[in-house]
Structure formats: C-alpha cells, structure tokens
Tab-separated table of C-alpha atoms and ligand atoms in Angstrom:
chain	number	residue	atom	x	y	z
A	968	UNK	CA	24.303	8.832	-7.090
A	969	UNK	CA	27.095	6.218	-6.793
A	970	UNK	CA	25.617	2.714	-6.291
A	971	UNK	CA	27.069	1.130	-3.171
A	972	UNK	CA	28.136	-2.505	-3.452
A	973	UNK	CA	27.653	-4.811	-0.495
A	974	UNK	CA	30.253	-7.528	-0.017
A	975	UNK	CA	28.840	-11.000	-0.806
A	976	UNK	CA	29.986	-12.397	2.527
A	977	UNK	CA	28.134	-9.641	4.365
A	978	UNK	CA	24.885	-10.465	2.590
A	979	UNK	CA	25.350	-14.215	3.090
A	980	UNK	CA	26.219	-13.811	6.749
A	981	UNK	CA	23.114	-11.658	7.220
A	982	UNK	CA	25.512	-9.135	8.816
A	983	UNK	CA	23.524	-6.705	6.682
A	984	UNK	CA	21.196	-5.144	9.216
A	985	UNK	CA	17.770	-3.784	8.277
A	986	UNK	CA	18.191	-0.051	7.770
A	987	UNK	CA	14.853	0.792	6.168
A	988	UNK	CA	11.271	-0.295	6.812
A	989	UNK	CA	9.074	0.111	3.725
A	990	UNK	CA	5.344	0.311	4.410
A	991	UNK	CA	2.532	-0.333	2.018
A	992	UNK	CA	-0.206	2.249	2.569
A	993	UNK	CA	-3.790	1.131	1.896
A	994	UNK	CA	-4.661	-1.773	4.166
A	995	UNK	CA	-1.305	-1.694	5.974
A	996	UNK	CA	-0.811	1.712	7.604
A	997	UNK	CA	-4.591	2.157	7.719
A	998	UNK	CA	-7.725	0.177	6.881
A	999	UNK	CA	-8.713	2.430	3.983
A	1000	UNK	CA	-10.377	0.082	1.511
A	1001	UNK	CA	-13.895	0.257	2.962
A	1002	UNK	CA	-13.689	4.067	2.619
A	1003	UNK	CA	-12.425	3.622	-0.962
A	1004	UNK	CA	-15.263	1.177	-1.691
A	1005	UNK	CA	-17.907	3.584	-0.379
A	1006	UNK	CA	-16.360	6.425	-2.385
A	1007	UNK	CA	-16.457	4.335	-5.587
A	1008	UNK	CA	-20.146	3.562	-5.030
A	1009	UNK	CA	-20.964	7.239	-4.336
A	1010	UNK	CA	-19.201	8.218	-7.577
A	1011	UNK	CA	-21.097	5.568	-9.577
A	1012	UNK	CA	-24.361	6.824	-8.098
A	1013	UNK	CA	-23.605	10.500	-8.768
A	1014	UNK	CA	-22.881	9.576	-12.412
A	1015	UNK	CA	-26.238	7.737	-12.706
A	1016	UNK	CA	-24.473	4.404	-13.215
A	1017	UNK	CA	-26.403	1.471	-11.755
A	1018	UNK	CA	-23.111	-0.061	-10.628
A	1019	UNK	CA	-22.641	-1.195	-7.036
A	1020	UNK	CA	-19.495	-2.848	-5.659
A	1021	UNK	CA	-20.452	-4.977	-2.640
A	1022	UNK	CA	-17.717	-6.393	-0.373
A	1023	UNK	CA	-17.465	-9.668	-2.293
A	1024	UNK	CA	-16.986	-8.003	-5.668
A	1025	UNK	CA	-14.583	-5.466	-4.142
A	1026	UNK	CA	-12.429	-8.237	-2.642
A	1027	UNK	CA	-12.068	-9.661	-6.169
A	1028	UNK	CA	-11.428	-6.222	-7.712
A	1029	UNK	CA	-8.648	-5.482	-5.208
A	1030	UNK	CA	-6.513	-7.905	-7.217
A	1031	UNK	CA	-6.124	-4.887	-9.497
A	1032	UNK	CA	-4.056	-2.061	-8.007
A	1033	UNK	CA	-5.038	1.516	-8.774
A	1034	UNK	CA	-8.538	2.942	-8.613
A	1035	UNK	CA	-8.688	3.904	-12.297
A	1036	UNK	CA	-7.292	0.511	-13.368
A	1037	UNK	CA	-9.845	-1.164	-11.071
A	1038	UNK	CA	-12.783	0.641	-12.740
A	1039	UNK	CA	-11.350	-0.239	-16.159
A	1040	UNK	CA	-11.021	-3.906	-15.165
A	1041	UNK	CA	-14.638	-3.974	-13.924
A	1042	UNK	CA	-15.809	-2.195	-17.084
A	1043	UNK	CA	-14.141	-4.745	-19.364
A	1044	UNK	CA	-14.548	-7.945	-17.323
A	1045	UNK	CA	-17.945	-7.633	-15.690
A	1046	UNK	CA	-20.038	-5.714	-18.249
A	1047	UNK	CA	-21.370	-6.549	-21.702
A	1048	UNK	CA	-19.887	-4.404	-24.487
A	1049	UNK	CA	-23.059	-2.348	-24.828
A	1050	UNK	CA	-22.900	-1.325	-21.143
A	1051	UNK	CA	-19.197	-0.398	-21.122
A	1052	UNK	CA	-18.184	3.237	-20.544
A	1053	UNK	CA	-15.412	5.303	-22.158
A	1054	UNK	CA	-11.893	6.009	-20.849
A	1055	UNK	CA	-12.925	9.659	-20.416
A	1056	UNK	CA	-15.889	8.640	-18.254
A	1057	UNK	CA	-13.572	6.419	-16.168
A	1058	UNK	CA	-11.231	9.376	-15.538
A	1059	UNK	CA	-14.181	11.546	-14.462
A	1060	UNK	CA	-15.619	8.863	-12.161
A	1061	UNK	CA	-12.217	8.278	-10.535
A	1062	UNK	CA	-11.773	12.030	-10.049
A	1063	UNK	CA	-15.127	12.203	-8.270
A	1064	UNK	CA	-14.397	9.028	-6.273
A	1065	UNK	CA	-11.190	10.622	-4.988
A	1066	UNK	CA	-13.152	13.680	-3.843
A	1067	UNK	CA	-15.621	11.486	-1.924
A	1068	UNK	CA	-12.716	9.481	-0.429
A	1069	UNK	CA	-10.902	12.672	0.625
A	1070	UNK	CA	-14.058	13.903	2.349
A	1071	UNK	CA	-14.339	10.695	4.380
A	1072	UNK	CA	-10.655	10.871	5.415
A	1073	UNK	CA	-10.974	14.556	6.378
A	1074	UNK	CA	-14.053	13.699	8.468
A	1075	UNK	CA	-11.964	11.172	10.425
A	1076	UNK	CA	-13.598	7.992	9.109
A	1077	UNK	CA	-10.187	6.384	8.509
A	1078	UNK	CA	-7.661	5.729	11.273
A	1079	UNK	CA	-4.195	4.154	11.421
A	1080	UNK	CA	-4.224	0.438	12.196
A	1081	UNK	CA	-3.714	-0.372	15.906
A	1082	UNK	CA	-0.030	-0.254	16.851
A	1083	UNK	CA	1.152	1.541	13.706
A	1084	UNK	CA	1.752	4.921	15.355
A	1085	UNK	CA	3.855	3.397	18.147
A	1086	UNK	CA	5.687	1.151	15.660
A	1087	UNK	CA	6.665	4.168	13.507
A	1088	UNK	CA	7.760	6.126	16.606
A	1089	UNK	CA	9.887	3.236	17.914
A	1090	UNK	CA	11.471	2.701	14.495
A	1091	UNK	CA	12.348	6.400	14.170
A	1092	UNK	CA	13.709	6.436	17.735
A	1093	UNK	CA	15.977	3.526	16.750
A	1094	UNK	CA	17.215	5.460	13.703
A	1095	UNK	CA	15.483	3.263	11.128
A	1096	UNK	CA	14.744	4.931	7.806
A	1097	UNK	CA	11.059	4.760	6.816
A	1098	UNK	CA	9.517	4.711	3.343
A	1099	UNK	CA	6.136	4.098	1.728
A	1100	UNK	CA	5.415	2.047	-1.379
A	1101	UNK	CA	1.817	2.434	-2.558
A	1102	UNK	CA	-0.345	2.182	-5.670
A	1103	UNK	CA	-2.505	5.074	-4.506
A	1104	UNK	CA	-1.733	8.745	-5.175
A	1105	UNK	CA	0.641	10.953	-3.225
A	1106	UNK	CA	-2.287	13.241	-2.399
A	1107	UNK	CA	-4.164	10.399	-0.708
A	1108	UNK	CA	-1.069	9.573	1.387
A	1109	UNK	CA	-0.541	13.203	2.399
A	1110	UNK	CA	-4.183	13.736	3.323
A	1111	UNK	CA	-4.441	10.658	5.517
A	1112	UNK	CA	-1.090	11.093	7.280
A	1113	UNK	CA	-1.785	14.771	7.996
A	1114	UNK	CA	-5.204	13.787	9.327
A	1115	UNK	CA	-4.055	10.781	11.423
A	1116	UNK	CA	-0.436	11.593	12.345
A	1117	UNK	CA	-0.864	15.372	12.446
A	1118	UNK	CA	2.485	15.469	10.615
A	1119	UNK	CA	3.634	16.046	7.059
A	1120	UNK	CA	4.559	12.694	5.438
A	1121	UNK	CA	8.020	13.965	4.501
A	1122	UNK	CA	8.766	14.587	8.183
A	1123	UNK	CA	8.190	10.897	8.945
A	1124	UNK	CA	9.090	9.063	5.709
A	1125	UNK	CA	12.346	9.561	3.783
A	1126	UNK	CA	10.660	8.664	0.494
A	1127	UNK	CA	7.098	8.009	-0.682
A	1128	UNK	CA	6.868	5.849	-3.797
A	1129	UNK	CA	3.289	6.439	-4.985
A	1130	UNK	CA	1.205	5.262	-7.919
A	1131	UNK	CA	1.542	8.586	-9.744
A	1132	UNK	CA	5.336	8.065	-10.016
A	1133	UNK	CA	5.369	4.762	-11.917
A	1134	UNK	CA	3.888	3.257	-15.069
A	1135	UNK	CA	3.264	-0.165	-13.548
A	1136	UNK	CA	1.604	-0.552	-10.137
A	1137	UNK	CA	1.687	-3.643	-7.914
A	1138	UNK	CA	2.348	-6.594	-8.403
A	1139	UNK	CA	5.067	-5.024	-10.567
A	1140	UNK	CA	8.193	-4.423	-8.401
A	1141	UNK	CA	8.598	-0.875	-9.760
A	1142	UNK	CA	7.227	0.953	-6.704
A	1143	UNK	CA	9.662	-0.889	-4.410
A	1144	UNK	CA	12.577	-0.563	-6.851
A	1145	UNK	CA	11.961	3.190	-6.899
A	1146	UNK	CA	12.405	3.298	-3.098
A	1147	UNK	CA	15.712	1.406	-3.385
A	1148	UNK	CA	16.965	3.693	-6.149
A	1149	UNK	CA	15.911	6.964	-4.500
A	1150	UNK	CA	17.337	5.994	-1.088
A	1151	UNK	CA	20.414	4.206	-2.500
A	1152	UNK	CA	19.599	1.042	-0.558
A	1153	UNK	CA	20.182	-2.637	-1.296
A	1154	UNK	CA	17.153	-4.961	-1.032
A	1155	UNK	CA	18.955	-6.827	1.800
A	1156	UNK	CA	18.947	-3.631	3.874
A	1157	UNK	CA	15.159	-3.309	3.742
A	1158	UNK	CA	12.058	-5.012	5.063
A	1159	UNK	CA	8.587	-4.470	3.594
A	1160	UNK	CA	5.221	-4.561	5.364
A	1161	UNK	CA	2.254	-5.473	3.199
A	1162	UNK	CA	-1.425	-6.474	3.549
A	1163	UNK	CA	-2.213	-7.948	0.114
A	1164	UNK	CA	-0.994	-10.694	-2.213
A	1165	UNK	CA	-0.205	-8.272	-5.045
A	1166	UNK	CA	1.782	-6.158	-2.590
A	1167	UNK	CA	3.685	-9.202	-1.326
A	1168	UNK	CA	4.527	-10.252	-4.897
A	1169	UNK	CA	5.621	-6.691	-5.727
A	1170	UNK	CA	8.068	-6.555	-2.787
A	1171	UNK	CA	9.399	-10.090	-3.368
A	1172	UNK	CA	10.007	-9.329	-7.054
A	1173	UNK	CA	12.209	-6.486	-5.780
A	1174	UNK	CA	14.007	-9.097	-3.602
A	1175	UNK	CA	12.870	-7.463	-0.368
A	1176	UNK	CA	12.083	-9.546	2.735
A	1177	UNK	CA	8.381	-9.065	3.460
A	1178	UNK	CA	6.110	-9.280	6.503
A	1179	UNK	CA	2.399	-9.632	5.759
A	1180	UNK	CA	-0.405	-8.533	8.059
A	1181	UNK	CA	-3.689	-9.198	6.189
A	1182	UNK	CA	-6.359	-6.484	6.176
A	1183	UNK	CA	-10.144	-6.850	6.149
A	1184	UNK	CA	-10.301	-7.549	2.381
A	1185	UNK	CA	-7.215	-9.789	2.144
A	1186	UNK	CA	-7.795	-12.191	5.037
A	1187	UNK	CA	-7.527	-15.769	3.778
A	1188	UNK	CA	-5.493	-14.896	0.668
A	1189	UNK	CA	-2.373	-16.859	-0.270
A	1190	UNK	CA	0.727	-15.399	1.429
A	1191	UNK	CA	3.030	-18.432	0.956
A	1192	UNK	CA	5.940	-16.237	-0.182
A	1193	UNK	CA	5.851	-14.073	2.973
A	1194	UNK	CA	8.985	-14.142	5.170
A	1195	UNK	CA	6.970	-13.219	8.249
A	1196	UNK	CA	3.208	-13.433	8.990
A	1197	UNK	CA	1.692	-10.966	11.451
A	1198	UNK	CA	-1.708	-10.782	13.069
A	1199	UNK	CA	-1.157	-7.345	14.600
A	1200	UNK	CA	1.187	-4.344	14.480
A	1201	UNK	CA	1.695	-4.393	18.255
A	1202	UNK	CA	5.453	-4.917	18.568
A	1203	UNK	CA	5.031	-7.246	21.550
A	1204	UNK	CA	2.980	-9.547	19.282
A	1205	UNK	CA	5.567	-9.679	16.471
A	1206	UNK	CA	7.281	-13.036	15.841
A	1207	UNK	CA	10.577	-13.079	17.794
A	1208	UNK	CA	12.489	-13.725	14.549
A	1209	UNK	CA	11.116	-10.505	13.071
A	1210	UNK	CA	11.907	-8.396	16.125
A	1211	UNK	CA	15.484	-9.749	16.018
A	1212	UNK	CA	15.741	-9.064	12.277
A	1213	UNK	CA	14.616	-5.422	12.590
A	1214	UNK	CA	16.319	-5.003	15.987
A	1215	UNK	CA	13.331	-3.282	17.599
B	1743	LIG	C1	-4.092	0.166	-2.769
B	1743	LIG	C2	-4.615	0.474	-4.105
B	1743	LIG	C3	-5.190	1.830	-4.359
B	1743	LIG	C4	-6.479	2.039	-3.554
B	1743	LIG	C5	-7.398	3.043	-4.220
B	1743	LIG	O1	-2.780	0.652	-2.760
B	1743	LIG	O2	-4.544	-0.367	-4.976
B	1743	LIG	O3	-5.474	1.874	-5.732
B	1743	LIG	O4	-7.218	0.813	-3.493
B	1743	LIG	O5	-6.721	4.277	-4.330
B	1743	LIG	P1	-1.642	0.053	-1.731
B	1743	LIG	P2	-6.746	5.060	-5.748
B	1743	LIG	O6	-2.223	-1.153	-1.015
B	1743	LIG	O7	-0.474	-0.296	-2.635
B	1743	LIG	O8	-1.363	1.192	-0.792
B	1743	LIG	O9	-8.179	5.120	-6.201
B	1743	LIG	O10	-6.168	6.417	-5.427
B	1743	LIG	O11	-5.873	4.249	-6.656
B	1744	LIG	MG1	-2.195	-2.481	0.478
C-alpha cells in the first residue's frame, strides 16, 4: 500500500484534521479490570495455588500489559524460587482465567464506560474512522463488544490491533504503529484515548496525540505526557480544545 506523504506545512499548520480515533480497550471502552482480577483469582484457586491478587497488588501488576506476562511477572518478582511455577502452568492458568473472564462478560458483569456508546455513534455519524489498540486478545474484544454494543467489532471499528498480533505489548508503540500501517494513516491524523500510563506511553511513542481518562486502577498515576486529560466520556464534559481538535 503506497505510503502517503503529508506536506510539512500542513502538519505544522495543524491543517491536518483528526481522521481516526484510536481507543484503548480495557479500562477505556469499558471498566474490565475488576472482572479480569476476579477471573485471575478464580483461576489461581481452581489450580490449588494459594495466590490472591487484591486491588493493591493488582494496581501494581497492571504496569505489565498482557495477562500471561502479568502472571509471569508476579511469578518471578513476588515469589521465592521454590514457589515459582513453570511456563506451561502459566499458559494453563491464563487459559482458565480467560474462560472465567468470558463467563463474567457473557453474564453482563462488564458494561461500556458512561458516554462511550454515544461518543462512538457521534464519531461514526461525523465520518470519523475508529480503531482499537489493546494488549488483550481479539477474542476478548469481540466478546465484550458483541455483548455490550450488540454489534460485531468490525462493523464499528476499521481495525482492531490486539495483543495476539504483536510481539511487544504496551508501553511498546507497536500496537499503535500497526493501526497506522494497516489504515495507511499518519500519526498527525489520529488521536488516541487511553486509561493507563503504559497505554499513554505506547501512543506517544507512536507520535499520536493522546487523551487520558483514568480508570479505577489508574487514578492518581502520572499522565504528564497526556495532550488532554478527561474525567468523563460525556462529550459535553470534554475540554473545549479537544472537541475543537476532533471536530465533534
Ligand atoms: C489491558 C491489558 C490486558 C488485560 C488482561 O489491555 O493489559 O492484558 O489486563 O487481558 P489494554 P488478557 O488496556 O491495552 O486494553 O489476560 O487477555 O491479556
Ligand atoms: Mg487500558
């Protein structure tokens, strides 16, 4: 696909309008991490591991993107060598965790964050392209969006950059760079919405302007690099500068 080149003066003059809104998934489109945390603990219990991730530990562990990577990090950093488990056990525990998480999503325990549905509708109505950039799996995205939006993700989002498509998850920029490559977009044409510091760093390393709206586990984290700071996804509560920038 031929790479389009934007003229320097267009970029400098900010004449480059925002064509694509890129949404993080967990914590941004929906408050999912408490459901993930409960699913991890159920999987530990069903494997007779006396591990329990309370909210404080989980907040720390969320600095590591990816459920498998998170278990690995806990295994290596929190446990003595004699108590550590094998890579094979980690795979099995994550597989079971994902089953428990899927059950909770299917039972309706996870909903979109307030304002997200209307925001997506308004953006689509105004011909904005939409994409997702997430460290979780494509299956988790599909399940939740079918359950909450009653739509197939591909009918709403032009591209879904998910953890199973890249080697390096956030804070690496790879998930965002994959969106740019697949949709043939320049960073200046996009704006990212994130809830976490590692997500913010990931988007900024891809040179994408980023709005942060903290979620329950990321409140109080350092978001100094954010271009916009939100406290809700209700459009009428967006900073005026952001509404002008995305022309919504
Ligand atoms: C959040 C993550 C994911 C979830 C757990 O992704 O880091 O790993 O916490 O899901 P994002 P998995 O905020 O980028 O959407 O166990 O499927 O990884
Ligand atoms: Mg997130």
